[in-house]
Coordinates of C-alpha atoms in Angstrom, one line a residue:
M1 CA 99.9 115.5 97.9
V2 CA 99.5 113.7 101.4
F3 CA 100.0 110.3 100.3
S4 CA 102.6 109.7 97.9
P5 CA 104.3 106.1 98.5
K6 CA 108.0 106.1 97.7
L7 CA 107.9 102.9 95.7
F8 CA 106.1 104.6 92.7
G9 CA 108.8 107.3 92.3
T10 CA 112.0 105.2 92.8
L11 CA 110.3 102.5 89.9
K12 CA 110.9 105.5 87.5
N13 CA 114.8 105.4 87.4
Y14 CA 114.5 101.6 88.5
N15 CA 117.2 99.4 86.9
Q16 CA 118.7 96.0 86.8
A17 CA 122.1 97.0 89.1
Q18 CA 119.6 98.0 91.6
F19 CA 117.2 95.2 91.5
Y20 CA 119.8 92.6 92.6
K21 CA 120.9 94.8 95.5
D22 CA 117.1 94.8 96.6
L23 CA 117.1 91.4 95.7
M24 CA 120.0 90.0 98.1
A25 CA 118.9 92.4 100.8
G26 CA 115.4 91.7 101.0
V27 CA 116.4 88.0 100.9
I28 CA 118.8 88.2 103.7
V29 CA 116.0 90.6 105.7
G30 CA 113.7 88.0 105.5
I31 CA 115.9 85.0 106.2
V32 CA 116.7 87.3 109.5
A33 CA 113.2 88.6 110.0
L34 CA 112.1 84.6 110.4
P35 CA 113.1 84.2 114.1
L36 CA 112.2 87.6 115.2
A37 CA 108.8 87.5 113.7
I38 CA 108.2 83.8 115.7
A39 CA 109.8 84.9 118.6
F40 CA 107.8 88.2 119.0
G41 CA 104.5 86.1 118.1
I42 CA 105.3 83.9 120.9
A43 CA 106.1 86.3 123.2
S44 CA 102.9 88.1 122.5
G45 CA 100.4 85.6 123.5
V46 CA 99.8 84.1 119.9
S47 CA 101.1 81.4 117.9
P48 CA 104.6 81.7 116.0
E49 CA 102.8 81.5 112.3
K50 CA 100.9 84.8 113.7
G51 CA 104.3 86.5 113.6
L52 CA 105.1 85.4 110.2
I53 CA 101.8 86.1 109.0
T54 CA 102.0 89.6 110.4
A55 CA 105.3 89.8 109.1
I56 CA 104.5 88.9 105.4
I57 CA 101.5 90.9 105.3
A58 CA 102.2 94.1 106.8
G59 CA 106.0 94.0 105.5
F60 CA 104.4 93.6 102.2
I61 CA 102.1 96.6 102.6
I62 CA 104.5 98.8 104.5
S63 CA 107.0 98.7 101.7
F64 CA 104.1 99.0 98.9
F65 CA 102.4 102.1 100.5
G66 CA 104.9 103.4 102.9
G67 CA 107.0 106.8 102.7
S68 CA 110.1 105.4 103.2
K69 CA 112.5 103.6 100.7
V70 CA 114.1 101.5 103.4
Q71 CA 111.8 100.8 106.1
I72 CA 111.0 97.3 107.0
G73 CA 107.7 96.7 108.8
G74 CA 106.6 93.6 110.6
P75 CA 105.8 92.8 114.4
T76 CA 108.2 94.4 117.2
G77 CA 109.2 94.0 120.2
A78 CA 107.8 97.5 121.6
F79 CA 104.0 95.5 120.9
I80 CA 104.9 92.5 122.9
V81 CA 103.3 94.3 126.2
I82 CA 100.5 96.1 124.9
V83 CA 99.4 93.0 122.9
Y84 CA 99.9 90.2 125.7
G85 CA 97.8 92.6 127.8
I86 CA 95.3 93.2 125.2
I87 CA 94.7 89.2 124.7
Q88 CA 94.6 88.9 128.3
Q89 CA 91.8 91.2 128.7
Y90 CA 89.8 91.0 125.6
G91 CA 91.2 87.9 123.8
I92 CA 92.2 87.4 120.2
T93 CA 89.3 88.8 118.8
G94 CA 89.5 92.2 120.9
L95 CA 93.0 92.4 119.7
A96 CA 92.0 92.2 116.2
I97 CA 89.4 94.4 116.5
A98 CA 91.7 97.1 118.3
T99 CA 94.7 96.9 115.5
V100 CA 91.8 97.4 112.5
M101 CA 91.0 100.4 114.9
A102 CA 94.8 101.8 115.7
G103 CA 95.2 101.2 112.0
A104 CA 92.0 104.0 110.8
L105 CA 93.9 106.4 113.4
L106 CA 96.9 106.2 111.7
I107 CA 95.6 106.5 108.7
T108 CA 93.3 109.5 110.0
M109 CA 96.9 111.1 111.1
G110 CA 98.5 110.8 108.2
L111 CA 95.5 112.3 106.2
L112 CA 95.6 115.4 108.8
K113 CA 99.0 115.8 108.4
L114 CA 100.2 115.0 112.1
G115 CA 103.5 113.0 111.0
N116 CA 105.5 116.1 111.9
V117 CA 103.6 116.3 115.3
I118 CA 104.3 112.6 116.4
K119 CA 108.3 113.5 116.3
F120 CA 107.8 116.3 118.8
I121 CA 107.2 114.0 121.4
P122 CA 109.2 114.6 124.3
F123 CA 112.4 112.6 124.3
P124 CA 111.9 111.5 128.2
V125 CA 108.7 110.1 127.3
I126 CA 110.2 108.1 124.4
V127 CA 113.1 106.9 126.8
G128 CA 110.7 106.2 129.6
F129 CA 108.4 103.8 128.0
T130 CA 111.1 102.6 125.5
S131 CA 113.1 101.2 128.8
G132 CA 110.3 100.2 130.7
I133 CA 108.8 97.6 127.6
A134 CA 112.7 96.4 127.4
L135 CA 112.3 95.9 131.3
T136 CA 108.8 94.4 130.7
I137 CA 110.0 92.3 128.0
F138 CA 112.9 90.9 130.1
T139 CA 110.7 89.7 132.7
T140 CA 108.6 88.1 130.4
Q141 CA 111.5 85.6 128.8
I142 CA 112.6 84.4 132.4
K143 CA 110.4 81.5 132.7
D144 CA 111.4 80.0 129.3
A145 CA 115.0 81.5 129.8
T146 CA 115.3 79.1 133.0
G147 CA 113.2 76.2 131.9
M148 CA 110.8 76.8 135.0
Q149 CA 107.9 74.8 134.7
L150 CA 104.7 77.2 135.5
D151 CA 101.3 76.5 134.1
K152 CA 100.1 80.1 134.5
V153 CA 102.5 83.4 135.0
P154 CA 100.8 86.5 136.5
A155 CA 100.4 89.3 134.2
S156 CA 101.5 91.8 136.8
F157 CA 105.4 92.7 136.7
I158 CA 105.7 92.3 141.0
D159 CA 103.7 89.4 140.8
K160 CA 105.9 87.5 138.0
W161 CA 108.7 88.2 140.3
I162 CA 107.7 86.9 143.0
V163 CA 106.0 83.4 141.6
Y164 CA 109.9 83.3 139.9
F165 CA 111.4 83.6 143.2
E166 CA 108.8 81.1 144.6
H167 CA 110.1 78.3 142.2
F168 CA 113.5 79.2 141.7
S169 CA 114.4 75.5 142.4
G170 CA 112.6 74.5 139.6
I171 CA 115.4 76.2 137.2
G172 CA 116.5 73.7 134.0
I173 CA 120.5 74.3 134.2
W174 CA 120.3 73.1 129.9
S175 CA 117.7 75.6 129.4
V176 CA 119.7 78.4 131.0
L177 CA 123.0 77.1 129.3
T178 CA 120.9 77.1 125.8
C179 CA 119.7 80.8 126.7
A180 CA 123.4 81.6 127.7
I181 CA 125.0 80.1 124.5
T182 CA 122.6 81.8 122.4
I183 CA 123.1 85.1 124.0
L184 CA 126.9 84.7 123.7
I185 CA 126.8 83.7 120.0
I186 CA 124.7 86.6 119.1
V187 CA 126.9 89.3 120.9
S188 CA 130.4 87.9 119.6
F189 CA 128.9 87.5 115.9
T190 CA 127.9 91.4 115.9
K191 CA 131.5 92.0 116.6
I192 CA 132.5 89.9 112.9
T193 CA 129.8 91.2 110.8
K194 CA 126.9 93.5 111.1
K195 CA 125.2 92.8 107.4
I196 CA 124.0 88.8 109.1
P197 CA 123.2 89.5 112.4
G198 CA 124.1 87.5 115.0
T199 CA 120.4 86.5 115.8
L200 CA 120.2 84.0 112.5
I201 CA 123.2 82.2 113.4
A202 CA 122.3 81.8 116.6
I203 CA 119.2 80.4 116.2
V204 CA 120.8 78.2 113.2
L205 CA 123.5 76.4 115.2
V206 CA 121.6 75.9 118.6
T207 CA 118.5 74.6 117.0
F208 CA 121.1 72.1 115.2
V209 CA 122.5 71.1 118.4
A210 CA 119.4 70.9 120.5
W211 CA 117.5 68.7 117.9
L212 CA 121.0 66.5 117.0
I213 CA 121.1 66.0 121.0
R214 CA 117.3 65.1 121.0
H215 CA 117.9 62.7 117.9
L216 CA 120.5 60.7 119.8
G217 CA 118.0 59.8 122.3
Y218 CA 119.4 62.5 125.0
N219 CA 116.4 64.2 127.0
L220 CA 117.8 67.3 128.6
G221 CA 114.3 68.6 129.3
I222 CA 114.7 71.6 126.7
E223 CA 111.4 72.3 125.4
T224 CA 110.9 73.4 121.8
I225 CA 108.7 75.4 120.0
G226 CA 106.8 72.2 118.4
D227 CA 106.3 70.9 122.2
R228 CA 104.1 74.2 122.6
F229 CA 102.5 74.8 119.1
T230 CA 101.6 73.1 116.2
I231 CA 102.7 75.7 113.2
Q232 CA 100.3 75.9 110.5
A233 CA 102.3 76.0 107.0
S234 CA 99.8 78.3 105.1
M235 CA 98.1 81.7 105.0
P236 CA 94.9 81.7 106.4
Q237 CA 91.7 82.8 104.8
P238 CA 90.5 86.4 105.8
V239 CA 87.9 86.8 108.4
G240 CA 84.9 89.3 109.3
L241 CA 85.1 91.2 112.7
H242 CA 81.9 92.4 114.1
F243 CA 82.4 96.0 115.4
D244 CA 79.5 97.6 117.7
F245 CA 80.0 100.9 119.9
A246 CA 80.0 99.2 123.2
T247 CA 83.3 97.2 121.7
I248 CA 84.8 100.2 120.2
Q249 CA 84.4 102.1 123.3
H250 CA 86.0 99.7 125.6
L251 CA 89.0 99.3 123.1
L252 CA 89.5 102.8 122.2
P253 CA 92.3 103.5 124.9
P254 CA 94.4 100.0 123.8
A255 CA 93.6 101.0 120.2
F256 CA 94.9 104.5 120.8
T257 CA 98.1 102.8 122.2
I258 CA 98.8 100.7 119.1
A259 CA 98.2 103.5 117.1
M260 CA 100.6 106.4 119.0
L261 CA 103.3 103.5 119.7
G262 CA 103.4 102.3 116.0
A263 CA 103.5 106.0 114.7
I264 CA 106.5 106.6 117.3
E265 CA 108.3 103.5 116.4
S266 CA 108.0 103.7 112.5
L267 CA 108.6 107.3 112.4
L268 CA 112.0 107.2 114.4
S269 CA 112.9 104.3 112.5
A270 CA 112.5 106.2 109.2
M271 CA 114.5 109.0 110.7
V272 CA 117.5 106.7 111.8
A273 CA 117.2 105.6 108.2
D274 CA 117.2 108.7 106.6
G275 CA 120.4 110.0 108.5
V276 CA 122.3 106.6 106.8
I277 CA 121.5 106.8 103.3
G278 CA 121.0 110.5 103.1
D279 CA 117.3 110.4 102.0
K280 CA 114.1 112.2 103.5
H281 CA 111.1 110.0 104.4
D282 CA 107.5 111.4 104.4
S283 CA 106.0 110.8 107.3
N284 CA 102.5 111.3 106.6
T285 CA 102.4 109.1 103.8
E286 CA 104.4 106.6 106.3
L287 CA 101.5 107.1 108.6
I288 CA 99.1 106.0 106.5
G289 CA 101.2 103.1 105.0
Q290 CA 101.3 101.9 108.6
G291 CA 97.4 102.5 109.1
I292 CA 96.7 100.4 106.1
A293 CA 99.3 97.4 106.7
N294 CA 97.3 97.5 110.6
L295 CA 94.0 97.4 108.9
V296 CA 94.2 94.4 107.0
T297 CA 96.5 92.3 108.8
P298 CA 94.2 91.8 111.5
L299 CA 91.5 90.0 109.0
F300 CA 94.5 87.2 108.6
G301 CA 94.9 86.8 112.2
G302 CA 97.9 88.9 112.3
I303 CA 99.1 91.4 115.2
P304 CA 100.0 95.0 115.4
A305 CA 102.9 96.0 113.0
T306 CA 105.1 98.9 112.8
G307 CA 108.5 99.8 111.0
A308 CA 111.6 97.7 112.6
I309 CA 114.3 99.6 113.0
A310 CA 116.6 96.3 113.2
R311 CA 115.6 95.0 110.1
T312 CA 115.6 98.3 108.3
M313 CA 119.4 98.7 109.1
T314 CA 120.0 95.2 107.6
N315 CA 118.2 96.0 104.8
I316 CA 120.5 99.2 104.4
N317 CA 123.6 97.2 105.1
N318 CA 122.9 94.8 102.4
G319 CA 122.3 97.2 99.9
G320 CA 118.5 98.0 100.1
R321 CA 117.7 101.1 98.9
T322 CA 114.0 100.5 97.5
P323 CA 110.7 99.6 98.8
V324 CA 111.4 96.8 96.6
A325 CA 113.5 94.9 98.9
G326 CA 110.9 95.5 101.6
I327 CA 108.8 93.5 99.2
I328 CA 111.0 91.0 98.1
H329 CA 111.5 90.4 102.2
A330 CA 107.9 89.5 102.6
V331 CA 107.9 87.2 99.5
V332 CA 110.7 85.1 101.1
L333 CA 108.8 84.9 104.4
L334 CA 105.7 83.6 102.4
L335 CA 108.0 80.9 101.0
I336 CA 109.5 80.1 104.1
L337 CA 105.7 79.7 105.9
L338 CA 104.7 77.5 103.3
F339 CA 107.6 75.0 102.7
L340 CA 110.2 75.4 105.5
S341 CA 107.8 76.9 108.8
P342 CA 107.7 72.9 109.8
L343 CA 111.5 72.9 110.7
A344 CA 110.6 76.4 113.2
Q345 CA 109.3 73.6 115.5
H346 CA 112.6 72.3 116.6
I347 CA 113.7 75.8 117.7
P348 CA 114.6 75.6 121.7
M349 CA 112.2 78.3 123.9
S350 CA 115.1 79.0 125.6
C351 CA 117.1 79.7 122.7
L352 CA 113.9 82.4 121.5
A353 CA 114.1 83.4 125.1
G354 CA 117.8 84.4 124.8
V355 CA 117.0 86.3 121.3
L356 CA 114.2 88.6 123.2
I357 CA 116.7 89.1 125.8
V358 CA 119.2 90.8 123.7
V359 CA 116.5 92.6 122.2
S360 CA 115.0 93.9 125.3
Y361 CA 118.7 95.2 126.4
N362 CA 119.3 96.8 123.1
M363 CA 115.8 98.5 123.8
S364 CA 116.7 99.5 127.2
E365 CA 118.8 102.2 126.0
W366 CA 120.3 102.3 129.4
R367 CA 123.1 104.5 128.5
T368 CA 120.6 107.3 127.8
F369 CA 118.4 106.7 130.4
R370 CA 121.5 107.0 133.0
S371 CA 122.6 110.4 131.0
L372 CA 118.9 111.8 131.0
L373 CA 118.9 111.2 135.2
K374 CA 121.2 114.1 135.2
N375 CA 119.1 116.5 133.5
S376 CA 116.8 118.9 135.0
K377 CA 114.3 117.9 137.5
S378 CA 111.3 118.1 135.0
D379 CA 112.8 115.8 132.5
V380 CA 114.0 113.4 135.2
S381 CA 110.4 113.2 136.8
V382 CA 108.9 112.7 133.3
L383 CA 111.6 109.6 132.3
L384 CA 111.1 108.1 135.7
V385 CA 107.2 108.5 136.1
T386 CA 107.0 107.1 132.3
F387 CA 109.2 104.1 133.0
S388 CA 107.9 103.1 136.4
L389 CA 104.2 103.3 135.1
T390 CA 105.2 101.3 131.8
V391 CA 106.4 98.6 134.3
V392 CA 104.1 98.6 137.1
F393 CA 100.8 99.2 135.1
D394 CA 100.7 99.3 131.4
L395 CA 101.8 101.2 128.1
T396 CA 98.7 103.1 127.9
I397 CA 98.6 104.6 131.4
A398 CA 102.2 105.7 130.8
I399 CA 101.9 107.2 127.6
T400 CA 99.0 109.4 128.7
I401 CA 100.3 110.3 131.8
G402 CA 103.5 110.9 130.6
L403 CA 102.8 113.0 127.8
L404 CA 100.3 114.8 130.0
L405 CA 103.0 115.6 132.7
A406 CA 105.2 116.6 130.2
M407 CA 103.1 118.8 128.5
L408 CA 102.1 120.3 132.1
L409 CA 106.0 120.9 133.0
L410 CA 106.0 122.6 129.3
I411 CA 103.7 124.9 130.1
K412 CA 105.4 125.6 133.6
R413 CA 108.6 126.3 132.0
L414 CA 106.9 128.7 129.4
T415 CA 104.9 130.7 132.5
E416 CA 108.6 131.2 133.8
T417 CA 110.3 132.3 130.8
S418 CA 107.4 134.8 130.2
H419 CA 107.3 137.8 132.5
I420 CA 105.5 141.1 132.5
T421 CA 107.1 144.2 133.6
V422 CA 105.5 147.7 134.4
F423 CA 107.4 150.9 133.8
T424 CA 105.8 154.2 135.1
D425 CA 107.0 157.5 135.7
D426 CA 107.3 157.0 139.8
V427 CA 110.3 154.4 139.0
S428 CA 113.9 154.3 138.1
A429 CA 113.1 152.2 135.5
S430 CA 111.2 154.5 133.4
V431 CA 113.8 155.3 130.9
Y432 CA 113.6 152.3 129.0
Q433 CA 115.4 151.8 125.7
E434 CA 113.5 150.8 122.6
S435 CA 116.7 149.5 120.3
T436 CA 120.0 148.8 120.8
A437 CA 121.3 152.1 120.6
S438 CA 122.9 153.3 124.0
D439 CA 121.9 156.9 123.3
E440 CA 118.3 155.9 122.3
K441 CA 116.0 156.9 125.5
L442 CA 112.4 156.4 126.1
D443 CA 110.8 159.1 128.3
I444 CA 107.3 157.9 129.9
P445 CA 105.2 160.5 131.0
A446 CA 103.4 161.2 134.2
G447 CA 99.9 159.5 134.2
V448 CA 101.0 156.5 131.6
E449 CA 101.9 153.0 132.7
V450 CA 103.8 150.7 130.3
Y451 CA 103.0 146.9 130.3
E452 CA 105.9 144.8 128.6
I453 CA 104.7 141.1 127.8
N454 CA 107.6 139.2 127.1
G455 CA 106.6 136.1 125.6
P456 CA 103.4 134.0 124.3
F457 CA 100.0 135.5 126.0
F458 CA 98.3 132.4 126.3
F459 CA 96.7 130.9 129.5
G460 CA 99.8 130.2 131.5
I461 CA 100.4 133.4 132.0
A462 CA 96.8 135.4 131.8
N463 CA 96.5 135.2 135.2
K464 CA 99.9 136.6 135.8
F465 CA 99.1 139.7 133.8
D466 CA 96.1 140.0 135.7
E467 CA 98.1 139.8 139.1
V468 CA 100.6 142.5 138.0
V469 CA 97.9 144.7 137.2
A470 CA 96.3 144.6 140.5
Q471 CA 99.7 145.1 142.5
V472 CA 99.7 148.5 140.6
A473 CA 98.1 151.1 142.9
E474 CA 97.1 154.6 141.2
M475 CA 94.9 154.9 138.7
P476 CA 96.5 156.3 135.5
K477 CA 94.9 158.4 132.5
A478 CA 96.6 156.1 129.9
R479 CA 97.6 152.2 129.5
I480 CA 100.0 150.9 126.9
I481 CA 100.2 147.3 126.8
R482 CA 103.6 146.8 124.8
M483 CA 103.6 143.3 122.8
R484 CA 106.2 143.5 120.4
K485 CA 107.6 140.4 122.1
V486 CA 104.5 138.3 122.2
P487 CA 104.6 135.7 119.3
F488 CA 101.0 134.4 119.7
I489 CA 97.9 135.2 121.8
D490 CA 95.2 132.4 122.6
S491 CA 91.4 132.3 123.8
T492 CA 92.3 132.5 127.6
G493 CA 94.4 135.8 126.7
L494 CA 92.1 137.3 124.7
H495 CA 90.0 137.0 127.3
N496 CA 92.0 138.4 129.7
L497 CA 92.8 141.4 127.5
D498 CA 89.2 142.1 126.9
S499 CA 88.4 142.2 130.5
F500 CA 91.3 144.0 131.3
I501 CA 89.8 146.7 128.4
R502 CA 86.3 146.8 130.1
L503 CA 87.7 147.4 133.5
S504 CA 89.9 149.9 132.5
R505 CA 86.9 151.9 130.2
H506 CA 84.9 151.6 133.5
H507 CA 87.7 153.8 135.4
K508 CA 88.1 156.1 132.4
I509 CA 91.0 155.0 131.5
K510 CA 92.7 154.5 127.7
I511 CA 94.0 151.5 126.6
I512 CA 96.6 151.5 123.8
L513 CA 98.5 148.5 122.4
S514 CA 102.1 148.8 120.8
G515 CA 104.0 146.5 118.3
V516 CA 101.5 144.0 117.5
N517 CA 102.3 141.7 115.2
E518 CA 100.4 140.3 112.2
Q519 CA 99.3 137.1 114.0
V520 CA 98.7 138.5 117.2
H521 CA 96.4 141.3 115.0
N522 CA 94.3 139.0 113.4
S523 CA 93.5 137.1 116.4
L524 CA 92.3 140.5 118.0
R525 CA 90.2 141.4 114.6
R526 CA 88.5 138.0 115.2
S527 CA 88.1 138.1 119.0
G528 CA 86.4 141.8 118.2
I529 CA 89.1 143.4 120.7
A530 CA 90.5 145.6 117.5
N531 CA 87.0 147.0 117.0
E532 CA 86.6 147.6 120.5
I533 CA 89.8 149.6 121.2
G534 CA 89.7 151.5 118.0
D535 CA 92.3 151.1 114.9
E536 CA 93.9 154.3 116.0
N537 CA 95.0 152.7 119.5
I538 CA 96.8 149.9 118.0
C539 CA 100.4 151.3 117.0
S540 CA 103.5 149.9 115.2
N541 CA 105.8 151.1 117.8
I542 CA 106.2 152.6 121.4
Y543 CA 106.8 155.9 120.2
D544 CA 103.5 156.4 118.5
A545 CA 101.6 154.8 121.4
L546 CA 103.1 157.5 123.7
K547 CA 102.0 160.2 121.2
V548 CA 98.3 158.4 121.4
A549 CA 98.6 158.5 125.3
S550 CA 99.6 162.0 125.6
G551 CA 97.1 163.4 123.3
K552 CA 99.6 164.4 120.8

């Protein structure tokens, strides 16, 4: 089946002991997810409760319908840049429509069984846009981390830094100190235990100290969430969205980016989780589950969601082994939203900035980035182009250009590894081995040419075949095209082969194919080339082909 949620399979042998583990894991993950959901919501350009609503609804749906036993879904740092950009250009309504469209794309990808294909996106592309997103997130947090009083921060990366340097004198020392202490607590606590991330401890401690200082009557100029936002402690009613062709046309590129980014991040997270728990997720079901979540969440004002690797690992480390833990995590967040969310208004903005700076550092994968710079020039070029476009322009352009460049370089590599050799009676290589046996030799008679194609006969090498043929000056009586090392042939290869056959017939040259595998043979039948040549001229090996060429 294409759609088979893991929840229903795990419930068959579910027991009380596993429920207790899932309950504890779900509660801890829910508490850990609280500050992250708020931080990602604010950084994305929406109110804090929108991040919580996303974590609640998407987290529940992804666990209920997903293809991984331990995946925890919700808003993630990777979406901050793209969400903020969409809101700036199309508004909140535009973001909701783009997210719904992305959900539909994800479901379509899952139904078409493209889950495994997503995993083959080139690694330099993934590292390039991930590192680019990390740098962009870090840049967006400079204002809150330093306490700069700016009415509006430019959207462009370069313009942001220009404004920051212009307002350098407006840095608030207490905001910088709050941010630095937050980072120090997170980093230090990680070395003590990995079960409860230092993010939670940092926010609780820093928020309490900041509240206490303000309560005692000291005004240090540290802005809190409550100074900027009003948190609605309730679940909103679903709203309808209006779709028309013009809107869909405008929002298709960002919707595609959301879908691709969501698919990549969720499947990478699921793969990492598989390695830890020794399980195998269903990638197509996972895409469908992610798609359903992104279809529903925007109707309640939520933002795009995907699998979150940090929260997924927290779930695993605390004993969660079934989707029940993810469902409990969503319920815990719902209870916090309804009864405890007013407490979140005391969290300092510089504290959240510290959390996101740590998130951006962890996302940057700078060690991997540095190691990739030692690879081939093509990998380095893909990496740097994707990274630069992500930072300077946006993720939509970066993913599109990065994938395109990677595909072009792959075609170039395939073309370079595929080659065509001509053997005739006039060259020293006219004695050619058919097998590994050193005493088995192949004599090519006069008037016969053998064209050995080594590699796929696709559009990248089809023109090379024409060039090799054109270099042969004499007109032979027969031409053998040896295809034992051709795994497949595409439409361009078929077209060039057909043209080659017709030209040879015009010059009364007989064409024989040798060593054609079943897949290539089927392609030749469908194109009509097999009938044109004749079955008697399609031989299983070179010896039979030489006999046919000699008229024996």
